[in-house]
Short mmCIF file of C-alpha atoms (C1' of nucleotides) and ligand atoms in Angstrom, two decimals:
data_model
loop_
_atom_site.label_atom_id
_atom_site.label_comp_id
_atom_site.label_asym_id
_atom_site.label_seq_id
_atom_site.Cartn_x
_atom_site.Cartn_y
_atom_site.Cartn_z
CA MET A 1 -5.47 21.76 -27.19
CA PRO A 2 -8.86 21.70 -25.70
CA PRO A 3 -9.65 21.63 -22.01
CA ILE A 4 -11.34 18.71 -20.88
CA LYS A 5 -11.46 18.67 -17.38
CA GLU A 6 -10.76 21.26 -14.55
CA THR A 7 -9.22 21.18 -11.12
CA LYS A 8 -9.02 23.29 -8.34
CA THR A 9 -6.26 25.39 -10.16
CA GLY A 10 -6.68 25.06 -13.70
CA TYR A 11 -7.19 22.23 -16.39
CA SER A 12 -6.61 18.62 -15.78
CA THR A 13 -4.10 16.71 -17.58
CA ASP A 14 -4.59 13.44 -15.99
CA VAL A 15 -4.44 10.23 -18.01
CA THR A 16 -8.29 10.02 -18.92
CA VAL A 17 -7.80 13.52 -20.24
CA LEU A 18 -4.71 12.63 -22.49
CA GLU A 19 -6.42 9.66 -23.74
CA GLU A 20 -9.40 11.78 -24.95
CA LEU A 21 -6.97 13.90 -26.66
CA VAL A 22 -5.70 11.35 -28.28
CA LYS A 23 -8.86 10.13 -29.35
CA MET A 24 -9.91 13.39 -30.91
CA ASP A 25 -7.50 12.80 -33.53
CA LEU A 26 -6.22 16.13 -34.20
CA PRO A 27 -2.83 17.02 -35.69
CA GLU A 28 -1.36 17.56 -32.69
CA LYS A 29 -2.20 13.97 -31.27
CA ILE A 30 1.23 13.17 -30.78
CA VAL A 31 1.65 15.34 -28.01
CA PRO A 32 -0.46 13.58 -25.77
CA GLU A 33 0.64 10.29 -26.92
CA LEU A 34 4.11 11.54 -25.95
CA ILE A 35 2.93 12.60 -22.75
CA LEU A 36 1.12 9.52 -21.93
CA GLU A 37 4.14 7.67 -22.74
CA HIS A 38 6.36 9.75 -20.55
CA ARG A 39 3.94 9.45 -17.68
CA GLU A 40 4.27 5.58 -17.74
CA LEU A 41 8.01 5.75 -17.94
CA SER A 42 8.84 8.47 -14.94
CA LYS A 43 6.38 6.95 -12.78
CA MET A 44 8.39 3.33 -13.19
CA ARG A 45 11.76 5.19 -12.75
CA SER A 46 11.13 7.41 -10.01
CA GLY A 47 8.33 5.91 -8.45
CA PHE A 48 9.96 2.16 -8.34
CA VAL A 49 12.86 1.43 -9.61
CA HIS A 50 14.91 4.38 -7.67
CA PRO A 51 13.30 4.30 -4.29
CA LEU A 52 13.45 0.59 -4.46
CA MET A 53 17.31 0.56 -5.25
CA GLY A 54 17.94 3.09 -2.60
CA ALA A 55 16.04 1.29 -0.11
CA VAL A 56 18.55 -1.70 -0.63
CA ASN A 57 20.14 -1.97 2.91
CA GLU A 58 24.22 -1.79 2.04
CA LYS A 59 25.00 -4.46 4.77
CA THR A 60 22.17 -7.12 4.36
CA GLY A 61 21.43 -6.29 0.59
CA LEU A 62 17.80 -6.49 1.59
CA ILE A 63 14.84 -3.94 1.45
CA HIS A 64 13.88 -3.54 4.89
CA GLY A 65 10.44 -2.10 4.53
CA THR A 66 7.83 -0.79 7.58
CA PHE A 67 4.27 -2.47 7.79
CA GLU A 68 2.10 -0.40 9.74
CA SER A 69 -0.64 -2.03 11.79
CA THR A 70 -2.55 1.06 13.50
CA SER A 71 -2.59 3.33 10.63
CA THR A 72 -6.02 2.62 8.49
CA GLY A 73 -9.31 3.63 9.26
CA THR A 74 -10.88 -0.27 8.47
CA GLY A 75 -8.17 -2.22 10.12
CA ARG A 76 -5.92 -3.38 6.89
CA LEU A 77 -2.07 -2.75 7.44
CA SER A 78 -0.06 -0.26 5.09
CA SER A 79 3.53 -0.43 3.93
CA ARG A 80 5.97 2.42 3.83
CA ASP A 81 9.81 3.00 2.77
CA PRO A 82 9.37 1.78 0.51
CA ASN A 83 5.34 0.64 -0.17
CA LEU A 84 5.40 -2.94 -1.10
CA GLN A 85 1.99 -3.04 -1.40
CA ASN A 86 1.33 -1.05 -4.57
CA LEU A 87 3.99 -2.65 -6.50
CA PRO A 88 2.70 -2.39 -10.38
CA ALA A 89 0.62 -5.46 -11.25
CA PHE A 90 -0.30 -4.74 -14.78
CA GLY A 91 2.07 -4.38 -18.14
CA GLN A 92 5.54 -5.00 -19.59
CA TRP A 93 7.39 -2.94 -17.17
CA SER A 94 5.61 -4.32 -13.93
CA THR A 95 7.20 -7.66 -15.15
CA ARG A 96 10.39 -6.20 -15.57
CA LEU A 97 10.52 -4.28 -12.56
CA LYS A 98 9.63 -7.37 -10.21
CA GLU A 99 11.77 -9.85 -12.06
CA GLY A 100 14.47 -7.55 -9.71
CA LEU A 101 12.73 -8.38 -6.43
CA VAL A 102 14.02 -11.76 -5.53
CA PRO A 103 14.26 -14.41 -2.77
CA ARG A 104 17.24 -13.44 -0.08
CA HIS A 105 18.87 -17.01 -0.58
CA GLU A 106 19.86 -18.66 -3.91
CA GLY A 107 17.64 -21.68 -4.58
CA ASN A 108 14.74 -20.06 -2.60
CA VAL A 109 11.20 -19.01 -4.15
CA TYR A 110 8.60 -17.28 -3.17
CA VAL A 111 5.09 -18.72 -2.67
CA ALA A 112 2.07 -16.33 -2.50
CA ALA A 113 -1.56 -17.13 -1.90
CA ASP A 114 -4.52 -14.35 -2.57
CA TYR A 115 -7.97 -14.73 -1.20
CA SER A 116 -10.24 -15.08 -4.06
CA GLN A 117 -13.01 -12.32 -4.48
CA VAL A 118 -12.48 -11.62 -0.73
CA GLU A 119 -14.78 -8.31 -0.24
CA LEU A 120 -17.75 -10.13 -2.28
CA ARG A 121 -17.32 -13.44 -0.03
CA VAL A 122 -17.59 -11.06 3.01
CA LEU A 123 -20.38 -9.16 1.68
CA ALA A 124 -22.24 -12.69 0.65
CA HIS A 125 -21.76 -13.51 4.53
CA LEU A 126 -23.07 -10.10 5.94
CA CYS A 127 -26.28 -9.88 3.76
CA ASP A 128 -27.15 -13.40 3.23
CA GLU A 129 -27.77 -13.07 -0.61
CA LYS A 130 -28.67 -16.38 -1.83
CA ARG A 131 -27.42 -15.62 -5.56
CA LEU A 132 -24.05 -14.54 -3.90
CA LYS A 133 -23.79 -17.42 -1.91
CA SER A 134 -24.57 -20.06 -4.53
CA ALA A 135 -21.77 -18.22 -6.69
CA PHE A 136 -19.38 -19.09 -4.20
CA GLU A 137 -20.34 -22.61 -3.01
CA ASP A 138 -20.38 -23.21 -6.91
CA HIS A 139 -17.05 -21.90 -7.15
CA ARG A 140 -17.64 -19.29 -9.63
CA ASP A 141 -15.96 -15.95 -10.46
CA VAL A 142 -18.26 -13.18 -10.18
CA HIS A 143 -15.59 -10.67 -11.25
CA THR A 144 -15.49 -12.34 -14.59
CA GLU A 145 -19.25 -12.82 -14.77
CA THR A 146 -19.72 -8.66 -14.15
CA ALA A 147 -16.55 -8.21 -16.76
CA SER A 148 -18.69 -10.59 -19.42
CA TRP A 149 -21.87 -8.96 -18.74
CA VAL A 150 -21.00 -5.23 -18.81
CA PHE A 151 -18.48 -5.45 -21.82
CA ASN A 152 -20.35 -8.21 -23.75
CA VAL A 153 -17.73 -10.49 -24.29
CA GLU A 154 -17.40 -14.62 -23.39
CA PRO A 155 -16.05 -15.23 -19.85
CA GLU A 156 -13.29 -17.17 -21.43
CA LEU A 157 -11.95 -13.78 -23.23
CA VAL A 158 -12.12 -11.86 -20.33
CA THR A 159 -8.54 -10.51 -19.85
CA PRO A 160 -6.79 -9.64 -16.56
CA GLU A 161 -7.12 -5.98 -17.31
CA LEU A 162 -11.04 -6.59 -18.03
CA ARG A 163 -11.28 -8.28 -14.82
CA ARG A 164 -9.50 -5.57 -12.95
CA PHE A 165 -12.16 -3.23 -14.43
CA ALA A 166 -14.79 -5.39 -13.13
CA LYS A 167 -13.72 -5.22 -9.47
CA VAL A 168 -13.83 -1.47 -10.00
CA ILE A 169 -17.60 -1.85 -11.33
CA ASN A 170 -18.28 -4.48 -8.58
CA PHE A 171 -17.14 -2.84 -5.73
CA GLY A 172 -17.48 0.72 -6.98
CA ILE A 173 -21.44 0.21 -6.98
CA LEU A 174 -21.51 -1.78 -3.72
CA TYR A 175 -19.98 1.09 -2.07
CA GLY A 176 -22.16 3.81 -3.45
CA MET A 177 -20.56 4.92 -6.56
CA SER A 178 -23.05 7.25 -8.65
CA SER A 179 -24.28 6.91 -12.30
CA TYR A 180 -22.14 9.70 -12.88
CA GLY A 181 -18.98 8.38 -11.60
CA LEU A 182 -19.51 4.79 -13.34
CA ALA A 183 -20.35 6.58 -16.67
CA ALA A 184 -16.96 8.68 -16.24
CA ARG A 185 -14.96 5.43 -15.67
CA LEU A 186 -16.61 3.17 -18.43
CA GLY A 187 -16.95 6.00 -20.58
CA ILE A 188 -20.39 5.85 -21.15
CA GLY A 189 -23.32 8.16 -20.89
CA GLN A 190 -25.07 8.52 -17.38
CA GLN A 191 -28.36 7.03 -18.34
CA GLU A 192 -26.51 3.50 -19.57
CA ALA A 193 -24.42 3.57 -16.11
CA GLY A 194 -27.63 4.09 -14.18
CA ASP A 195 -29.47 0.77 -15.77
CA ILE A 196 -26.29 -1.06 -14.73
CA ILE A 197 -26.37 0.10 -11.27
CA ASN A 198 -29.99 -0.64 -11.04
CA LYS A 199 -29.45 -4.36 -12.77
CA TYR A 200 -27.12 -4.30 -10.14
CA PHE A 201 -29.44 -4.07 -7.42
CA LYS A 202 -32.00 -5.86 -8.90
CA ALA A 203 -29.92 -9.04 -9.47
CA LEU A 204 -29.07 -8.85 -5.66
CA PRO A 205 -31.73 -7.23 -3.64
CA LYS A 206 -30.33 -8.31 -0.29
CA VAL A 207 -27.25 -6.16 -1.09
CA LYS A 208 -29.03 -3.28 -1.23
CA ASP A 209 -30.90 -3.95 1.99
CA TYR A 210 -28.00 -4.48 3.88
CA VAL A 211 -26.40 -1.42 2.35
CA GLU A 212 -29.28 0.54 3.87
CA GLU A 213 -29.43 -1.52 7.17
CA SER A 214 -25.63 -1.38 7.68
CA TYR A 215 -25.87 2.49 7.42
CA LYS A 216 -28.69 2.87 9.71
CA GLU A 217 -27.13 1.07 12.10
CA ALA A 218 -23.57 2.59 12.24
CA ARG A 219 -25.14 6.12 12.43
CA GLN A 220 -27.15 4.64 15.58
CA ARG A 221 -24.37 3.27 17.34
CA GLY A 222 -21.81 5.82 16.34
CA TYR A 223 -19.72 3.68 14.50
CA ALA A 224 -19.27 0.88 12.01
CA MET A 225 -18.01 -2.90 13.13
CA THR A 226 -16.93 -5.38 11.38
CA SER A 227 -17.85 -9.22 11.66
CA PHE A 228 -15.14 -9.72 14.48
CA GLY A 229 -15.99 -6.70 16.69
CA ARG A 230 -13.33 -4.15 15.22
CA ILE A 231 -14.94 -0.81 15.35
CA ARG A 232 -14.26 2.54 13.73
CA PRO A 233 -16.05 5.60 15.31
CA LEU A 234 -17.68 7.99 12.86
CA ASN A 235 -17.40 10.77 14.68
CA GLU A 236 -13.33 10.33 14.21
CA VAL A 237 -13.64 10.60 10.45
CA SER A 238 -13.29 13.69 8.46
CA VAL A 239 -15.12 14.34 5.34
CA ASN A 240 -15.66 16.97 2.88
CA PRO A 241 -18.24 18.82 4.07
CA ARG A 242 -19.80 19.35 0.76
CA ASP A 243 -19.71 15.61 -0.10
CA ARG A 244 -23.35 14.70 2.00
CA GLY A 245 -23.11 10.94 0.89
CA ALA A 246 -19.19 10.41 1.73
CA LEU A 247 -20.00 9.44 5.60
CA LYS A 248 -22.58 6.82 4.40
CA ARG A 249 -20.21 5.28 1.85
CA ILE A 250 -17.72 5.21 4.51
CA ALA A 251 -19.68 3.44 6.82
CA VAL A 252 -20.91 0.82 4.30
CA ASN A 253 -17.47 0.01 3.32
CA THR A 254 -15.80 -0.20 6.73
CA PRO A 255 -17.40 -3.42 8.06
CA ILE A 256 -16.88 -5.10 4.85
CA GLN A 257 -13.18 -4.24 4.13
CA GLY A 258 -12.33 -4.38 7.79
CA THR A 259 -13.68 -7.67 8.04
CA ALA A 260 -11.58 -8.93 5.21
CA ALA A 261 -8.69 -7.29 6.97
CA ASP A 262 -9.53 -9.27 10.22
CA ILE A 263 -9.56 -12.59 8.11
CA ALA A 264 -6.07 -11.33 6.58
CA ARG A 265 -4.81 -10.42 9.98
CA MET A 266 -6.08 -13.91 11.60
CA ALA A 267 -4.30 -15.77 8.75
CA MET A 268 -0.83 -14.06 9.41
CA ILE A 269 -1.11 -14.97 13.05
CA LYS A 270 -2.11 -18.66 11.72
CA PHE A 271 0.80 -18.21 9.56
CA PHE A 272 3.02 -17.89 12.40
CA HIS A 273 1.64 -20.63 14.78
CA HIS A 274 1.72 -23.06 11.70
CA PHE A 275 5.15 -22.43 10.60
CA GLU A 276 6.94 -22.06 14.15
CA GLY A 277 10.14 -23.68 13.85
CA ARG A 278 10.25 -24.01 10.20
CA LYS A 279 13.39 -21.60 9.73
CA ASN A 280 13.45 -21.98 5.92
CA VAL A 281 9.82 -20.32 5.64
CA HIS A 282 9.43 -16.89 6.24
CA LEU A 283 6.54 -14.31 5.48
CA GLU A 284 7.83 -11.72 3.45
CA LEU A 285 4.95 -9.34 2.51
CA GLN A 286 1.06 -8.66 3.22
CA ILE A 287 -0.63 -7.57 0.48
CA HIS A 288 -4.08 -6.66 2.17
CA ASP A 289 -5.95 -10.08 1.24
CA SER A 290 -2.51 -11.82 -0.06
CA LEU A 291 0.57 -13.38 1.62
CA VAL A 292 4.01 -13.74 0.27
CA CYS A 293 6.75 -16.22 1.99
CA GLU A 294 10.04 -17.01 0.85
CA CYS A 295 11.18 -21.28 1.22
CA ALA A 296 13.35 -23.47 -0.11
CA ALA A 297 12.56 -24.38 -3.80
CA GLU A 298 12.15 -28.47 -2.54
CA GLU A 299 9.49 -27.27 -0.01
CA ARG A 300 7.68 -25.19 -2.39
CA GLU A 301 4.88 -28.01 -3.36
CA GLY A 302 4.24 -28.43 0.44
CA ILE A 303 4.24 -25.02 1.49
CA GLU A 304 1.68 -24.01 -1.23
CA LYS A 305 -0.81 -26.60 -0.05
CA GLU A 306 0.13 -25.45 3.71
CA LEU A 307 -0.29 -21.66 3.02
CA ALA A 308 -3.32 -22.18 1.21
CA ASN A 309 -4.50 -24.40 4.07
CA VAL A 310 -3.97 -21.80 6.82
CA MET A 311 -5.73 -18.89 4.75
CA GLU A 312 -8.70 -20.52 3.97
CA SER A 313 -8.94 -21.87 7.73
CA ALA A 314 -8.26 -18.57 9.07
CA ALA A 315 -12.11 -17.67 9.52
CA LYS A 316 -14.96 -19.56 9.19
CA LEU A 317 -18.02 -17.61 7.35
CA SER A 318 -21.12 -18.70 6.07
CA VAL A 319 -19.42 -18.89 2.68
CA PRO A 320 -16.11 -20.61 1.71
CA LEU A 321 -13.18 -18.80 1.83
CA LYS A 322 -10.93 -19.86 -1.22
CA VAL A 323 -7.41 -18.61 -2.07
CA GLU A 324 -5.19 -18.66 -5.20
CA THR A 325 -1.42 -19.46 -4.85
CA LYS A 326 1.37 -18.83 -6.94
CA TRP A 327 5.26 -19.16 -6.89
CA GLY A 328 8.17 -18.10 -8.85
CA LYS A 329 11.72 -17.33 -8.50
CA SER A 330 10.91 -13.17 -8.48
CA LEU A 331 8.10 -11.38 -7.55
CA ALA A 332 7.08 -11.38 -11.18
CA ASN A 333 5.52 -14.72 -10.69
CA VAL A 334 3.61 -14.19 -7.77
"C1'" DC B 1 15.47 27.60 4.14
"C1'" DA B 2 11.52 23.82 5.60
"C1'" DT B 3 6.89 22.41 5.54
"C1'" DT B 4 2.30 22.06 3.24
"C1'" DT B 5 -0.74 21.36 -0.40
"C1'" DA B 6 -2.49 20.05 -5.29
"C1'" DA B 7 -2.20 16.73 -8.43
"C1'" DG B 8 -1.25 12.76 -10.34
"C1'" DC B 9 -0.91 7.84 -9.89
"C1'" DC B 10 0.69 2.95 -8.22
"C1'" DA B 11 -1.82 -0.78 -5.58
"C1'" DC B 12 -5.79 -3.85 -2.90
"C1'" DA C 1 -24.20 19.34 -4.60
"C1'" DA C 2 -21.33 15.81 -4.59
"C1'" DA C 3 -21.19 12.04 -6.76
"C1'" DC C 4 -16.59 3.63 -4.52
"C1'" DG C 5 -13.48 2.61 -0.36
"C1'" DT C 6 -8.50 1.68 2.02
"C1'" DG C 7 -3.52 3.35 1.46
"C1'" DG C 8 1.76 5.85 0.33
"C1'" DC C 9 4.79 8.36 -2.94
"C1'" DT C 10 6.40 11.99 -6.08
"C1'" DT C 11 6.80 16.40 -8.20
"C1'" DA C 12 6.23 21.44 -8.53
"C1'" DA C 13 3.86 25.29 -6.47
"C1'" DA C 14 2.37 27.83 -2.42
"C1'" DT C 15 2.98 28.92 2.17
"C1'" DG C 16 5.42 29.84 5.87
N1 LIG D 1 -13.54 -0.55 -2.78
C1 LIG D 1 -12.49 -0.94 -3.60
N2 LIG D 1 -12.01 -1.99 -3.14
C2 LIG D 1 -11.15 -2.52 -3.81
C3 LIG D 1 -10.92 -2.09 -5.20
N3 LIG D 1 -9.95 -3.04 -5.57
C4 LIG D 1 -9.38 -3.92 -4.30
N4 LIG D 1 -10.35 -3.86 -3.47
C5 LIG D 1 -10.73 -4.51 -2.21
C6 LIG D 1 -11.68 -5.58 -2.50
C7 LIG D 1 -11.25 -6.58 -2.93
O1 LIG D 1 -11.87 -7.77 -2.75
C8 LIG D 1 -9.94 -6.59 -1.82
C9 LIG D 1 -8.68 -7.55 -2.30
O2 LIG D 1 -8.36 -6.89 -4.03
P1 LIG D 1 -7.83 -8.25 -5.22
O3 LIG D 1 -7.24 -7.58 -6.21
O4 LIG D 1 -7.50 -9.32 -4.37
O5 LIG D 1 -9.54 -8.59 -5.69
P2 LIG D 1 -10.48 -9.48 -5.08
O6 LIG D 1 -10.14 -10.68 -3.74
O7 LIG D 1 -11.71 -9.31 -4.91
O8 LIG D 1 -10.14 -10.61 -6.22
P3 LIG D 1 -9.22 -11.97 -6.92
O9 LIG D 1 -8.19 -11.88 -6.03
O10 LIG D 1 -8.70 -11.25 -8.20
O11 LIG D 1 -9.88 -12.97 -7.16
O12 LIG D 1 -9.55 -5.38 -2.04
C10 LIG D 1 -11.63 -1.14 -5.89
O13 LIG D 1 -11.26 -0.78 -6.82
N5 LIG D 1 -12.29 -0.32 -4.80
MN1 LIG D 2 -8.00 -11.36 -3.59
MN1 LIG D 3 -5.01 -9.07 -3.53
#
DNA sequence: CATTTAAGCCAC
DNA sequence: AAACGTGGCTTAAATG
């Protein structure tokens, strides 16, 4: 079938290429269709089902993963052996998989809370953009509004998948995505993509100013810095020398992603203080801007409120921090 | 034989 | 001349 994209060593067969081949509606379209289906299924089996089952400790019956505290450039945690921060979140197989991940004790449930639009709130705090701040003061959902704007659908009709795509747009543009990159991701022309980027910064003028100012500061100081003083020396980051914009994008991203990471860490500390001595409340997972804990089913309602309160008060920004809570008998619900 | 690299894909 | 950022993991091929 026709080549669409090149890699270093040959022709690309990634998901966008295969979907393009299906769209071309050639007699052989069954081939990319079957490869796509195979990719999805084998990713699930060899990427999640097998490693997760293999990670179950024989004696405890539990998965004992490792959270690394000092292995990212921005201050985020990472998770390994197995990675529990990248469990599938969309699609039927995601639900099936996570139905198998359950609390250690019968009668217990998971309670989870995730910061709402966290890096956009951090951005609003850092750049003092009026429109962004009032959006959060008015409890609005900027991701949904972006989805509604870009994809021309009523906010009520924005699906979770569409909203996830809006995050790519919101954060992508903020962190320096080009019209080329946006066009490729949206499947539109570069002109149209450029228009979207221009409108984005026109709607939020202080964001553009902030991006430039933030980069200038970082370059002068030699390091990027979060709201709480975490630093990332820029001479330690390695970038492809052919990519001239890379260092700027890193310098702009780090204070924001890093500030969100600082907040998440403070929330974890607060969690331990708050729930100290409560033997049936355990923190199980941290997924960058969310915490998942296990507790007795009877205590669920109270824990949900306490967890939300702990996280929302972990730091004080010039915009409110908000979390969304969920609970369930397996990770499929949270 | 073990380790490294490339491509690809899962998440936030 | 490349063209959001932060990670971890699997597979196959290249490298040693
Ligand atoms: N640069 C970049 N950052 C991302 C991307 N996806 C997620 N993030 C960062 C920014 C988010 O605020 C943060 C937490 O991810 P979430 O999925 O929880 O999204 P967010 O909190 O923005 O929205 P939500 O929780 O759904 O209200 O991770 C992405 O595609 N690019
Ligand atoms: Mn969030
Ligand atoms: Mn999240």
